[in-house]
Each structure stands twice: as structure tokens, then as C-alpha cells.
Coordinates of C-alpha atoms and ligand atoms in Angstrom, one line a residue:
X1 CA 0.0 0.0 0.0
X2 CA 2.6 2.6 1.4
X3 CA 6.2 3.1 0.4
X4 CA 7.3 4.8 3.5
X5 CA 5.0 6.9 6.0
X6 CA 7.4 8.8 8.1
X7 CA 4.2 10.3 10.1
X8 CA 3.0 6.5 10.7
X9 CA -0.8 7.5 10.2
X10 CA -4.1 6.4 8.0
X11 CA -6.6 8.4 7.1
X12 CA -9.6 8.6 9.0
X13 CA -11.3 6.8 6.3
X14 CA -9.0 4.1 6.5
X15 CA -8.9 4.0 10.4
X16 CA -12.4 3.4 10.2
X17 CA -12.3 0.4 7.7
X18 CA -9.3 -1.3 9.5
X19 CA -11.2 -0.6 13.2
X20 CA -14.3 -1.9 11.6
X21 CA -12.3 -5.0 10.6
X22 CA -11.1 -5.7 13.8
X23 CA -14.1 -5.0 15.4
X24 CA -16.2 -7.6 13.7
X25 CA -13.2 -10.2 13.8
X26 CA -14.0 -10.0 17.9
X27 CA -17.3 -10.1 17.4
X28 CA -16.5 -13.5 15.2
X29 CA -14.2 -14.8 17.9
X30 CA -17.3 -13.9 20.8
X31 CA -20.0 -15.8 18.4
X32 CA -18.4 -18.5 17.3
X33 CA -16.9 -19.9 20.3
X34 CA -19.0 -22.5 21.6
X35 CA -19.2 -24.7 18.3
X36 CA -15.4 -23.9 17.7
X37 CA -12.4 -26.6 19.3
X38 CA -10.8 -25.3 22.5
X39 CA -7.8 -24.1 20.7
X40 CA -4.5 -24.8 19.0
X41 CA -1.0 -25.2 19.8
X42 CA 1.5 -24.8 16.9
X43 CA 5.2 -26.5 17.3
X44 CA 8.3 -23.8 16.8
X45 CA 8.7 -25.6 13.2
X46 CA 5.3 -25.1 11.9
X47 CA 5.7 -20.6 13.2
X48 CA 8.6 -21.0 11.4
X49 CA 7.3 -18.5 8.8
X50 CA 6.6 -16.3 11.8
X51 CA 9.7 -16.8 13.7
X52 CA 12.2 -16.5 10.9
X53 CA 10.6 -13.6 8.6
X54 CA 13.1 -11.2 7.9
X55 CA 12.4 -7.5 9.0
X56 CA 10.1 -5.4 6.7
X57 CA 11.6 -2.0 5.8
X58 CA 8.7 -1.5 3.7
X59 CA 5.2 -1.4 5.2
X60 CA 2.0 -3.7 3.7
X61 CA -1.8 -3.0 3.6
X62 CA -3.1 -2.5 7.1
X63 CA -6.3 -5.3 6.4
X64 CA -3.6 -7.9 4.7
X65 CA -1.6 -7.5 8.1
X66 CA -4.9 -7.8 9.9
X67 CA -5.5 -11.2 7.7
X68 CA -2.3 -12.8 9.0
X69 CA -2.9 -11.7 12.3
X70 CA -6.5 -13.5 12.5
X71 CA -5.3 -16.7 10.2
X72 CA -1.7 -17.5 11.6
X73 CA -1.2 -16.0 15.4
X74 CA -5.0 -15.7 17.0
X75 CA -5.8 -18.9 15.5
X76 CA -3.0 -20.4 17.4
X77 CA -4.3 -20.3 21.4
X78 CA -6.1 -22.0 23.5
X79 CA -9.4 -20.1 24.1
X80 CA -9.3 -19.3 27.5
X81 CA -12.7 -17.4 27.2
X82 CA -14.0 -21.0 25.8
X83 CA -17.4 -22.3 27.7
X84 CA -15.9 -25.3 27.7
X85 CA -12.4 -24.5 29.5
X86 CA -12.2 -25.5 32.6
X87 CA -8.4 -25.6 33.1
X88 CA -6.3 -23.1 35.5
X89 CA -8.6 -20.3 35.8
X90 CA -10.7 -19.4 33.2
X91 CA -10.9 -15.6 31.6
X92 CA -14.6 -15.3 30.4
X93 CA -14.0 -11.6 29.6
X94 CA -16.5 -9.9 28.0
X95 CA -16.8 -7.4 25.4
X96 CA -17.8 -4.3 27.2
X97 CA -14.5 -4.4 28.5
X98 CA -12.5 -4.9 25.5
X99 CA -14.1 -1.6 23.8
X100 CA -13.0 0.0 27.5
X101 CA -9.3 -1.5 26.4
X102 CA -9.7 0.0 23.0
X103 CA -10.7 3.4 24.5
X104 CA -8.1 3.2 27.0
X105 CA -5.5 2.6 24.2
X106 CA -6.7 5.0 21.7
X107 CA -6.7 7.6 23.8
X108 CA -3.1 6.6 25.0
X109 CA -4.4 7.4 28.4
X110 CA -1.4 7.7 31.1
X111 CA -3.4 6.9 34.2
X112 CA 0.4 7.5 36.5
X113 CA -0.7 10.7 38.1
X114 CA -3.7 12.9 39.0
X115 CA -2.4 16.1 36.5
X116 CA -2.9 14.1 33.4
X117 CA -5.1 12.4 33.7
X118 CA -7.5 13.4 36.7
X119 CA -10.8 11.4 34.9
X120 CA -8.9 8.3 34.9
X121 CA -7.3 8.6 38.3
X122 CA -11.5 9.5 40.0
X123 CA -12.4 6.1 37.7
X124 CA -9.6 3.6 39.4
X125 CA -10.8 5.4 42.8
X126 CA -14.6 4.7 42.4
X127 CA -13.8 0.9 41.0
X128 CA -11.6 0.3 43.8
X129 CA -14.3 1.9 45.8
X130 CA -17.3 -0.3 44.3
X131 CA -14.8 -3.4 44.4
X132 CA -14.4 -3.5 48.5
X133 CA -18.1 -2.6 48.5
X134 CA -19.3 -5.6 46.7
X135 CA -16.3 -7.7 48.8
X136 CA -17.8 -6.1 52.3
X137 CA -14.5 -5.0 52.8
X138 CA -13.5 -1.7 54.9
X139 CA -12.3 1.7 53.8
X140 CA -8.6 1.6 52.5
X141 CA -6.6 1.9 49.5
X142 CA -5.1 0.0 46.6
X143 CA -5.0 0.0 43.2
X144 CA -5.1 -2.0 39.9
X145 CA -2.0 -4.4 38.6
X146 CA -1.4 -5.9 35.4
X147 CA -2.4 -9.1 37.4
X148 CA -2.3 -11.0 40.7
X149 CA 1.5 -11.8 40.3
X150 CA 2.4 -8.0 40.6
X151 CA -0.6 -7.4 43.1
X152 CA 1.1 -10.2 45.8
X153 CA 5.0 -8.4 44.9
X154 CA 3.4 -5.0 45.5
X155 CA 2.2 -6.1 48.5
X156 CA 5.1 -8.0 49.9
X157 CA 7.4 -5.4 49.0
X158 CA 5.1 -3.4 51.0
X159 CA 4.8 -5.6 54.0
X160 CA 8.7 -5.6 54.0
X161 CA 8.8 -1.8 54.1
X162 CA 6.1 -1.4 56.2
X163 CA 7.4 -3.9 59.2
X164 CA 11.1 -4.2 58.4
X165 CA 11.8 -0.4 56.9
X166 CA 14.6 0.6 54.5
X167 CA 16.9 -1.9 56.4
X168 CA 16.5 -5.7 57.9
X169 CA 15.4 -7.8 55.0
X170 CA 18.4 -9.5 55.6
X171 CA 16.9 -11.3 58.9
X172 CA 13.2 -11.0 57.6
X173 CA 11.1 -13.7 56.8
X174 CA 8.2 -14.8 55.2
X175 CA 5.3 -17.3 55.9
X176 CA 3.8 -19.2 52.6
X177 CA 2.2 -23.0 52.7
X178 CA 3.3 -25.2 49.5
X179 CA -0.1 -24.7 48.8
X180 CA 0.4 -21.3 47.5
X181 CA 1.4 -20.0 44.2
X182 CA 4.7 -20.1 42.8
X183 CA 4.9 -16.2 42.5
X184 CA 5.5 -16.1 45.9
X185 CA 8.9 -18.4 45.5
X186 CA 9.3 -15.7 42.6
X187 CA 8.5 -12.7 44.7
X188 CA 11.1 -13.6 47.0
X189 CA 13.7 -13.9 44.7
X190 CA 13.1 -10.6 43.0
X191 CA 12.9 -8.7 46.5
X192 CA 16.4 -10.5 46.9
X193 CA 15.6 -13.1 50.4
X194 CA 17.4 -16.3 50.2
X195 CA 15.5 -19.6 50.2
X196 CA 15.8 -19.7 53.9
X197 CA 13.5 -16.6 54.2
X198 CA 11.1 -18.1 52.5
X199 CA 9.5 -20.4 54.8
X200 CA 6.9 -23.3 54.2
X201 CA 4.1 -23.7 57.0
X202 CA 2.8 -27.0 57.2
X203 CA -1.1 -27.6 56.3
X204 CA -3.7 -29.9 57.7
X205 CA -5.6 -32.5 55.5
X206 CA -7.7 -30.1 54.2
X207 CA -4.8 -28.3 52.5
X208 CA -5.2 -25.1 54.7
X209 CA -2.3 -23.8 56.9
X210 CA -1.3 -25.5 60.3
X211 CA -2.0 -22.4 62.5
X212 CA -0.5 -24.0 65.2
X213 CA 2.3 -24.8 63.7
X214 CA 2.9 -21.3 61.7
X215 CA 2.9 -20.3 66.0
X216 CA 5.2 -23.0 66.8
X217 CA 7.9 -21.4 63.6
X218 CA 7.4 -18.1 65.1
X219 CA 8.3 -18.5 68.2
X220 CA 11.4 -20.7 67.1
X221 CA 12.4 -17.9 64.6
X222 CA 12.4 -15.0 66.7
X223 CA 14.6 -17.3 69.1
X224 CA 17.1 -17.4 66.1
X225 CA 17.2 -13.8 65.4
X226 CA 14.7 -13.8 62.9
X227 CA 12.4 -11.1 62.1
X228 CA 9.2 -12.2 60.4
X229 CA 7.6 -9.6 58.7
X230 CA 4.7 -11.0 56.6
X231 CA 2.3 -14.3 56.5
X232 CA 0.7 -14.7 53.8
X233 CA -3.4 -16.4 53.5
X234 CA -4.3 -18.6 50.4
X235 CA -7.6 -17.2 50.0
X236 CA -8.7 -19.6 48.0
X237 CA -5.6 -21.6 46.4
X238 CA -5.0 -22.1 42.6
X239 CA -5.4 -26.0 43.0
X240 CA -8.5 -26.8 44.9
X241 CA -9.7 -23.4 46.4
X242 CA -8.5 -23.9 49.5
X243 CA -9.0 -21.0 52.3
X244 CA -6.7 -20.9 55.1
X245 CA -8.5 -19.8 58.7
X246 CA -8.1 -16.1 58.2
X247 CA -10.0 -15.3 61.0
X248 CA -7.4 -17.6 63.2
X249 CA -4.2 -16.2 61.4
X250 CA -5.4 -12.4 62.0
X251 CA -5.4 -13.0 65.7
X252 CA -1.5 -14.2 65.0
X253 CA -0.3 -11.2 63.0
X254 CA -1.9 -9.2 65.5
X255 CA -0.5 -10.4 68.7
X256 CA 2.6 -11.1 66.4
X257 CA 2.6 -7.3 64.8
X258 CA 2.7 -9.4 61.7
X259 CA 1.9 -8.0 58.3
X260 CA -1.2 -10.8 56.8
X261 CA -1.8 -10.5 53.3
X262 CA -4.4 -12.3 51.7
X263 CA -3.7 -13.8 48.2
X264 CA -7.4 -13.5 46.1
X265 CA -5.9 -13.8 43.0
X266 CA -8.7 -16.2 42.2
X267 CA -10.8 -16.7 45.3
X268 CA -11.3 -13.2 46.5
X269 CA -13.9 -12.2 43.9
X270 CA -16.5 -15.2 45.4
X271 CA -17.1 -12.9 48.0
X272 CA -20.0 -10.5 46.2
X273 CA -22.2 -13.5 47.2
X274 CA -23.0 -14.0 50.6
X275 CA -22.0 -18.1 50.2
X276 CA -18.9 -16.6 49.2
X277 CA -18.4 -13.8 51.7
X278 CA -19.4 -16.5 54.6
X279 CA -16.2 -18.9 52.9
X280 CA -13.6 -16.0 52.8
X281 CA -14.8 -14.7 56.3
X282 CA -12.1 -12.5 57.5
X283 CA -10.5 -11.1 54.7
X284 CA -12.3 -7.7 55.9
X285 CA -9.3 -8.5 59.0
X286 CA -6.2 -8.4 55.8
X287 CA -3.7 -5.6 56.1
X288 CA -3.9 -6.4 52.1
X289 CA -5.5 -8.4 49.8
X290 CA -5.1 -9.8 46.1
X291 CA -8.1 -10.0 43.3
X292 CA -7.8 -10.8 40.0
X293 CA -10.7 -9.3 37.7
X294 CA -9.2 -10.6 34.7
X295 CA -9.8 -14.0 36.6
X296 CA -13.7 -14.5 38.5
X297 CA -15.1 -10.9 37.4
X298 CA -14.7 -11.6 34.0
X299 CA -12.4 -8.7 32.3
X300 CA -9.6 -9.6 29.9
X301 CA -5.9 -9.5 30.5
X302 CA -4.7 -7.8 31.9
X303 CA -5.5 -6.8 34.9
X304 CA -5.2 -7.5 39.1
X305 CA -6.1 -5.4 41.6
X306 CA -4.6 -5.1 45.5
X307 CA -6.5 -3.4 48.1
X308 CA -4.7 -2.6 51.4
X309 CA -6.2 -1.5 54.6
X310 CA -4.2 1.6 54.9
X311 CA -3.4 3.8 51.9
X312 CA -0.8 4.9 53.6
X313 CA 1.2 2.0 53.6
X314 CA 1.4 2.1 50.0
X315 CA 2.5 5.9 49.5
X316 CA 5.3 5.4 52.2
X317 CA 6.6 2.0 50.8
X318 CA 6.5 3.9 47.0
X319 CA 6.5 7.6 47.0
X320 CA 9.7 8.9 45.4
X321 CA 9.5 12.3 44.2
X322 CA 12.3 13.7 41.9
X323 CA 12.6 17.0 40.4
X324 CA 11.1 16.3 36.9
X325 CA 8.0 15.4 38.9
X326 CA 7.7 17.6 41.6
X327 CA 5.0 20.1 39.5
X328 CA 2.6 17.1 39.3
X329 CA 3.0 15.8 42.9
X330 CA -0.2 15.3 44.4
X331 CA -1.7 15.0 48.1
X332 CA -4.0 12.4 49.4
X333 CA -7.3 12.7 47.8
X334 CA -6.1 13.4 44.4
X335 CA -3.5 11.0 44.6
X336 CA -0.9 9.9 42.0
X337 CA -1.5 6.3 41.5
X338 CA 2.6 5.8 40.3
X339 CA 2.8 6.8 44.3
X340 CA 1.0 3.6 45.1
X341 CA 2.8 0.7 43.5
X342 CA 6.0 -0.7 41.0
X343 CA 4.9 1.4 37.9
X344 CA 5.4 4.6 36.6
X345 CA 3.6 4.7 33.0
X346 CA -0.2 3.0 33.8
X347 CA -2.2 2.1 31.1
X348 CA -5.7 2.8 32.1
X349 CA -7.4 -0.7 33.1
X350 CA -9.5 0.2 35.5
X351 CA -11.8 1.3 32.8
X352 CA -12.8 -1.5 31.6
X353 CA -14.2 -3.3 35.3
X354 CA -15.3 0.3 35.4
X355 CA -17.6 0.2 32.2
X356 CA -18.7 -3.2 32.5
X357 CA -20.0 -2.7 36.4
X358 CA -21.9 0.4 35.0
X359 CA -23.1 -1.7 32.0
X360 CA -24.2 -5.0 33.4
X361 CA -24.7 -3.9 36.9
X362 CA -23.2 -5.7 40.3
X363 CA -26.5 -7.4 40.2
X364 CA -25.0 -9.4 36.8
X365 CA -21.5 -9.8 38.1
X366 CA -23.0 -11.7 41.3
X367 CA -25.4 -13.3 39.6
X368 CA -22.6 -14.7 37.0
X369 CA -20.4 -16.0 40.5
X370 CA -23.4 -17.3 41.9
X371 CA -23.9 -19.5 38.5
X372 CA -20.4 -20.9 39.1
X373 CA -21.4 -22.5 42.4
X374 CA -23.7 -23.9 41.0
X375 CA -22.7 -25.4 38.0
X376 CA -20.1 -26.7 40.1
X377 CA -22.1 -27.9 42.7
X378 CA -24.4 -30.0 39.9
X379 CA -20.9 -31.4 38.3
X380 CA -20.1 -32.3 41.5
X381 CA -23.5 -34.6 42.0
X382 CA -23.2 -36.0 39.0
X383 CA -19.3 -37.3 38.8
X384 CA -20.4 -39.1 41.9
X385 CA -23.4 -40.6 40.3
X386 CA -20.7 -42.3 37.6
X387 CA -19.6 -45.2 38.0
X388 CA -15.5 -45.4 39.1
X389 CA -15.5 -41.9 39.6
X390 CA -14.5 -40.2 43.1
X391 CA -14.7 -36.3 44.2
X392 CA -11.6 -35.3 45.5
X393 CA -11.7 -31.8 46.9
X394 CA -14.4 -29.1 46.3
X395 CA -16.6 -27.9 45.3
X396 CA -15.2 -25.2 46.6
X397 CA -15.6 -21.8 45.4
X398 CA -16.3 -23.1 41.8
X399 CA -13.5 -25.6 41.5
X400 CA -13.6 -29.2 41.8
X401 CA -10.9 -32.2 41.8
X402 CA -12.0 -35.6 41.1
X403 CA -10.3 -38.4 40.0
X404 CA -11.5 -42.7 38.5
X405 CA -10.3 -45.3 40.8
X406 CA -12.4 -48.1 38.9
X407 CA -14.4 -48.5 42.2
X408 CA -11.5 -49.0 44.7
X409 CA -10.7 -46.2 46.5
X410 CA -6.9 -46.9 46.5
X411 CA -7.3 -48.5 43.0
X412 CA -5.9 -51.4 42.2
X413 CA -2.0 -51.5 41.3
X414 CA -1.9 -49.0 43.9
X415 CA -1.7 -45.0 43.6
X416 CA 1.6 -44.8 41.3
X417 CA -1.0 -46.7 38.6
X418 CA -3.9 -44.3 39.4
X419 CA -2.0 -41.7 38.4
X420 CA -1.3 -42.7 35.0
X421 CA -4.7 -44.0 34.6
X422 CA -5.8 -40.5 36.0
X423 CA -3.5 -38.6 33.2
X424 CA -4.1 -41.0 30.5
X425 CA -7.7 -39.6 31.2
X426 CA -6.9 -36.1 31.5
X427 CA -4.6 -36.4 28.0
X428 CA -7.2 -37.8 26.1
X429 CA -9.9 -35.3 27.4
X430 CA -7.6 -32.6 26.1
X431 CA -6.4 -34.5 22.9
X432 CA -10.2 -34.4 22.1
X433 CA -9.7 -30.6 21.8
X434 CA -14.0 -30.2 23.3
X435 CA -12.9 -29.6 26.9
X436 CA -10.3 -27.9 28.2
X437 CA -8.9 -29.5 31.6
X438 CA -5.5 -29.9 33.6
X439 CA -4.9 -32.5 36.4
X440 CA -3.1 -30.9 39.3
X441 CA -2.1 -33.3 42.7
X442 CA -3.9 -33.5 45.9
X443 CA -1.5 -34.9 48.7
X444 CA 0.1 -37.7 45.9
X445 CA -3.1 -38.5 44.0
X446 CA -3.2 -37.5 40.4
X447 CA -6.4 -35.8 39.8
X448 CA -8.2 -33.6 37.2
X449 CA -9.7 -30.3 38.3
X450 CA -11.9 -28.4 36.7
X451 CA -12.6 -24.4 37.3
X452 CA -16.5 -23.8 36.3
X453 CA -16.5 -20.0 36.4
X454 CA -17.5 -19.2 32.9
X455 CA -20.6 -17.7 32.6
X456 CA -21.1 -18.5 29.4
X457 CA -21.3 -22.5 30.1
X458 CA -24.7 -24.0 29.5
X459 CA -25.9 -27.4 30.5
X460 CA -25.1 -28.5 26.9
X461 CA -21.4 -27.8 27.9
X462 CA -21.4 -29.6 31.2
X463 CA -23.1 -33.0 29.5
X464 CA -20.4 -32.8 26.4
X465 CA -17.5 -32.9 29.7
X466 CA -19.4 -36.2 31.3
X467 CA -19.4 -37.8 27.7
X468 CA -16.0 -36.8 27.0
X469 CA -14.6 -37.9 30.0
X470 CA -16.7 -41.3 29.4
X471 CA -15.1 -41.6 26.4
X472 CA -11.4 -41.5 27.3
X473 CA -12.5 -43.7 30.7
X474 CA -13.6 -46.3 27.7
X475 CA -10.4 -45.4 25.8
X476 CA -8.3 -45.4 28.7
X477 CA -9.6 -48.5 31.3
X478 CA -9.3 -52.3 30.4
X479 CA -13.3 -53.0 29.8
X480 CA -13.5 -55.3 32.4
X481 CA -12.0 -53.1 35.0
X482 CA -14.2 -50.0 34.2
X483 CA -16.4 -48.4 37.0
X484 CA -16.1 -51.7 38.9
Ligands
LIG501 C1 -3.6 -16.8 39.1 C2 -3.1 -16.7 40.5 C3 -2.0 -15.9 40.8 C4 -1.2 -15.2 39.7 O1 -1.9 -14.2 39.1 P1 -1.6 -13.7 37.7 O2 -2.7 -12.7 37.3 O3 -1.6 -14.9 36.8 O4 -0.2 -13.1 37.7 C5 -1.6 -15.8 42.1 N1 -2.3 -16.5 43.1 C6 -3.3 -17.3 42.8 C7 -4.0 -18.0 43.9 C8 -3.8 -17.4 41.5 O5 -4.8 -18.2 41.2

């Protein structure tokens, strides 16, 4: 089309066309899902034209670039957005807040301080406002992440500051359970604690942390010199939604002067129902706490959001004001978001959970998370009704682990061949490319776990999981050992 365009612009008539374009290739992508597989996965070979294609120093037709986008890089994912995927936690996004993405891009908004960009900065205050509303959670502060990862690092790094100050991390520690996530092994690297820092509390059979036995470290730290800072709550853990005894560990870090943060990444957004809010019952007692819309409140990536009891805590632990900033600085009411966390240049995501509250209404959004416990309470009921099948964990906030034994609870040829018969299942379930599932392990036994918080599942979608997983049981099991 274009030999060189030094000003890198279209017309508006051809803005227009390529927007249109894209527009109704989302629209495709929203209408077409549920009769469409789960997704793709290409090997490095067959991107080849992709990974090896020499740089262009001449530009193309915007709609032919647009054509190779949709045919050879959108084509190749897994849909996480699918009806039918069930696997880590689902993103059902929804397409109020992708226009809100577009806007927030097209505009180029900077949403860093309250100067430039004072509309943007009152938005992310009234959504973070409306979220602890809908979560019965106190006045504080916070603010929205590109996702749960940076929300827990935020925190931590403000826990750390707050307790421990500009010095002491050296003798600090930190309180996980193997049940959390793995960014909190990451978090610690990057905030530069050795693995000894780091320390793993046991859990009870339920999976939730040993409060006893966090009391018992405690008391043997501090008798080593150590200075434990921070314990952090699975509020609802990525592999079978467990919720540690917040109410229990408050009273700790209390007595303990202990910083308790509560990672929601996933779990935290259950609690605009009051089933939910009863399961999480003391996260209103956090000194900070993790969500994840682009997780159980349906936006797409990216975004996370951390809410902390006292504002404060963030501006101290993050406030740096050099001279090429000073004329913007702000003061507590019209505050400078870059004040409150790791970046500097925000893109503007809290528009999106913004627009689609106003849009759909908190009415919708609990309705939708009140849908999810009961899909998941029906899937439930029914693995049981099948023969061979067992119900592991759950359901529990929308997530379930289940595994086939063939009858015998410890399965015959013992658990090492359960496993395999348990991921045999699981890869031919995901080799049939209708359901989207991972297995995950609950204390040594292989299971499969499914996430049911797509709103956007019908009762069509649950039956077409029992007859898939049917089928790989036939597939998978002798005959004369299945459901015995
Ligand atoms: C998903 C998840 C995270 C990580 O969040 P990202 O948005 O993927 O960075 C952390 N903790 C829990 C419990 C999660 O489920």
C-alpha cells in the first residue's frame, strides 16, 4: 500500500475500515466460540514462517496485516474465554471491556498521576471503591496491577517496608504454605531473600495452613534472630480453592505485629455472594488483599487489583518524588497512583471493570459468581453418580478435583498406577480438543480439576464434559475393570 510513512498515520477513512475489521473479527471470535475446538497449539517448526521472517523496511496493507494476524497468530491459542475450558482459571472476559481496552488505548491514556489524567485517576478510585463494596471490605486503598503476580509483589514489598523499613530484610522472613502460588517463591527472589527466608508452614488434610504450627515457627524464629515480617493467607488456592483460617491467622499477626496478606488472586472475587463472603470470612481482617478481575469478574488480561487496609502503607513504601515530577506531585485525595505501586507509565485498566459494572450492573456480576457455584455444585453430584469416579476436593468456590479409581478407592496397582490412569484420562480429554482440563495433585493423587466460572457454560457444555470424560474412561480403562 505505502512506500514509507514517516508520520506513521491512516486516514480517517482508512482507520475506520481497518477498526471496523477488527471489530467484527471480535465479534466472530465472541459468536463463534461455543461450536469452535478449544484451541490450537503450533510447534516452533510449523511458526517458522513467523519466527524466521526477515524484518520489513517496507510497510504492507493494514487489512492484509490484519489477515495474517487473525489466520496465523489468533488462530494459534487456546481459548481461554472457551465455555468449555475448565483448566487453571478461566478468563470469560466480555466485550464491554475490551471496547474500554480499545478506548483506554486509543486515547493513549497515562493513568500514572492525578495532572494528566485526573478522569482516569477518579475512575480507578470509584472501581476500587465499588470493588471492596461488593467484597464487604473496609475503607482503605489500593490500586489496579497488570495481574495477581504483581498485586502479591506490591504487597510484599510493602509488607517488607512497612514492618522491616529501608533496612533488615536481611533477617526477615516470610510465611507461605506449599499450597500457594509459585509467585510467591518468585516474589522472593526478585525482593532479593534467600530460600531460607522463605519459609513453608505446614497444612492440615484439608490443604489449609497448620495455624498451630505457623505459632510454633514463630516462636522458634524470633529465638534465632529472625524477624518475620509478613504471613501470607491462600484465599482460595489455585489448585483446589482452599481457604486458610483467616480469622485464626489475623489474631497471630496481630499479637505477632505481623503484616497478613491475603492472596485472592482467584478466590477473593466469590465474595460479592453471601455463600462466598461466609467462605472468605475475614479477609475484611487483611492488612492487604489480592483480586484478580481478569480472573472471577470476568475482564480480559490484563488486569489485578490489591487493596490494602491503609493507603498509607502504599505511599510510604513507593513515594519517590524527583525534580522532573515535583509540579505534578499530588496530596492524598487526588493521589498519584505511580505513588502507590511498582509502575510509573499505567495504562488505564480500570476502565474496563469500570464500564462493565456500570453496564451490566453488580447485580449481573454476582449473579454470573453465583452461577459458578452452582454449575459446580451439579458437576459435582453427577461425577459421583458415575460409575469409578471419586470427588476429590471441592466444590469449593467453583472448582472441583475428582479423579476414577475403577471402584477401589486406593485402585488397584496401587496410587503410582492411578496416576497414570488419572492422566491418561486427562490427555485424552484434552487431545479431544471439546474440553479444556489440567490434572493438578492432591496430597500424591493425580487428579483432574476443573474451574467452572465461565458464565457463558450451559448445561449442553457440562453433558459434552461427562461424555468426554466417558469416552477417554472407555479409551483409557481395560473393559473389564471400568467403573467396577
Ligand atoms: C492466578 C493466581 C496468581 C497469579 O496471578 P496472575 O494474574 O496470573 O499473575 C496468584 N495467586 C493465585 C491464587 C492465583 O490463582
Amino acid at each position: 500500500m505505502m512506500d514509507t510513512n514517516p508520520r506513521l498515520t491512516l486516514d480517517p477513512v482508512q482507520m475506520t475500515a481497518l477498526g471496523d475489521d477488527a471489530v467484527r473479527a471480535v465479534v466472530d471470535h465472541y459468536i463463534s466460540l461455543p461450536d469452535r475446538p478449544i484451541g490450537a497449539t503450533s510447534t516452533a517448526t510449523e511458526l517458522g514462517d513467523i519466527l524466521h521472517e526477515p524484518l520489513p523496511a517496507q510497510g504492507d496493507d493494514p487489512h492484509k496485516v490484519l489477515d495474517v494476524v487473525r489466520e496465523r497468530v489468533l488462530s494459534q491459542i487456546v481459548a481461554q474465554d472457551h465455555p468449555r475450558y475448565f483448566a487453571t482459571v478461566p478468563s470469560a472476559s466480555n466485550f464491554v471491556a475490551v471496547v474500554a481496552d480499545t478506548l483506554a488505548s486509543g486515547f493513549n491514556v497515562f493513568a500514572g498521576n492525578w495532572a494528566e489524567g485526573s478522569g482516569p485517576a477518579a475512575v480507578e478510585l470509584a472501581a476500587l471503591r465499588w470493588l471492596r463494596e461488593m467484597c464487604g471490605l473496609p475503607e482503605g486503598g489500593g490500586l489496579f496491577t497488570t495481574g495477581g503476580s504483581m498485586a502479591n509483589l506490591t504487597a510484599l514489598a510493602t509488607a517488607r517496608y512497612n514492618r522491616l523499613g529501608d533496612r533488615g530484610l536481611a533477617r526477615g522472613t516470610l510465611y507461605v504454605t506449599e499450597q500457594s502460588h509459585s509467585c510467591f517463591i518468585r516474589s522472593a527472589r526478585i525482593l532479593g531473600m534467600e530460600p531460607e527466608q522463605l519459609r513453608m508452614v505446614p497444612t492440615r488434610e484439608d490443604l489449609t495452613m497448620d495455624v498451630a504450627a505457623l505459632r510454633e515457627m514463630l516462636r522458634a524464629d524470633r529465638a534465632e534472630g529472625w524477624r518475620p515480617f509478613c504471613v501470607v493467607a491462600n484465599v482460595g488456592t489455585t489448585r483446589t480453592a482452599a481457604v486458610d483460617p483467616l480469622p485464626e491467622l489475623a489474631r497471630v499477626c496481630r499479637e505477632e505485629e505481623i503484616w497478613l496478606h491475603g492472596d485472592g488472586a482467584f478466590g477473593a472475587a466469590a465474595a460479592i455472594i453471601p455463600e462466598g463472603r461466609r467462605a472468605l470470612s475475614g479477609i475484611e481482617e487483611l492488612d492487604s488483599l489480592s483480586i484478580d478481575p481478569h480472573k472471577w469478574w470476568f475482564q480480559p488480561f490484563e488486569i489485578g487489583g490489591l487493596l490494602v487496609k491503609d493507603a498509607r502503607t502504599l505511599r510510604d513504601t513507593y513515594r519517590v518524588v524527583p525534580d522532573y515530577l515535583a509540579d505534578l506531585d499530588a496530596d492524598e485525595n487526588e493521589i498519584n497512583f505511580y505513588d502507590h505501586g511498582i509502575q510509573l507509565t499505567r495504562s488505564f485498566r480500570a476502565l474496563k471493570l469500570w464500564m462493565s459494572l456500570k453496564t451490566f450492573g453488580a447485580d449481573s456480576f454476582r449473579a454470573a459468581v453465583d452461577g459458578a457455584f452452582r454449575r459446580a455444585e451439579r458437576l459435582a453430584g453427577r461425577i459421583v453418580a458415575e460409575p469409578g469416579w471419586r470427588v476429590e476436593t471441592g466444590p469449593q468456590l467453583a472448582t472441583l478435583t475428582f479423579r476414577y479409581t475403577g471402584g477401589s478407592p486406593g485402585g488397584e496397582g496401587g496410587t503410582e498406577a492411578l496416576n497414570e490412569v488419572n492422566r491418561a484420562i486427562a490427555d485424552h480429554t484434552m487431545a479431544s480438543n471439546r474440553i479444556g482440563l489440567h490434572t493438578t495433585a492432591v496430597h500424591g493423587r493425580t487428579v483432574l480439576r476443573i474451574c467452572m466460572i465461565n458464565p457463558r457454560t450451559t448445561a449442553q457444555d457440562e453433558d459434552a464434559l461427562l461424555d468426554v470424560l466417558r469416552e477417554a474412561v472407555r479409551a483409557v480403562v481395560p473393559a473389564e475393570r471400568q467403573g467396577a
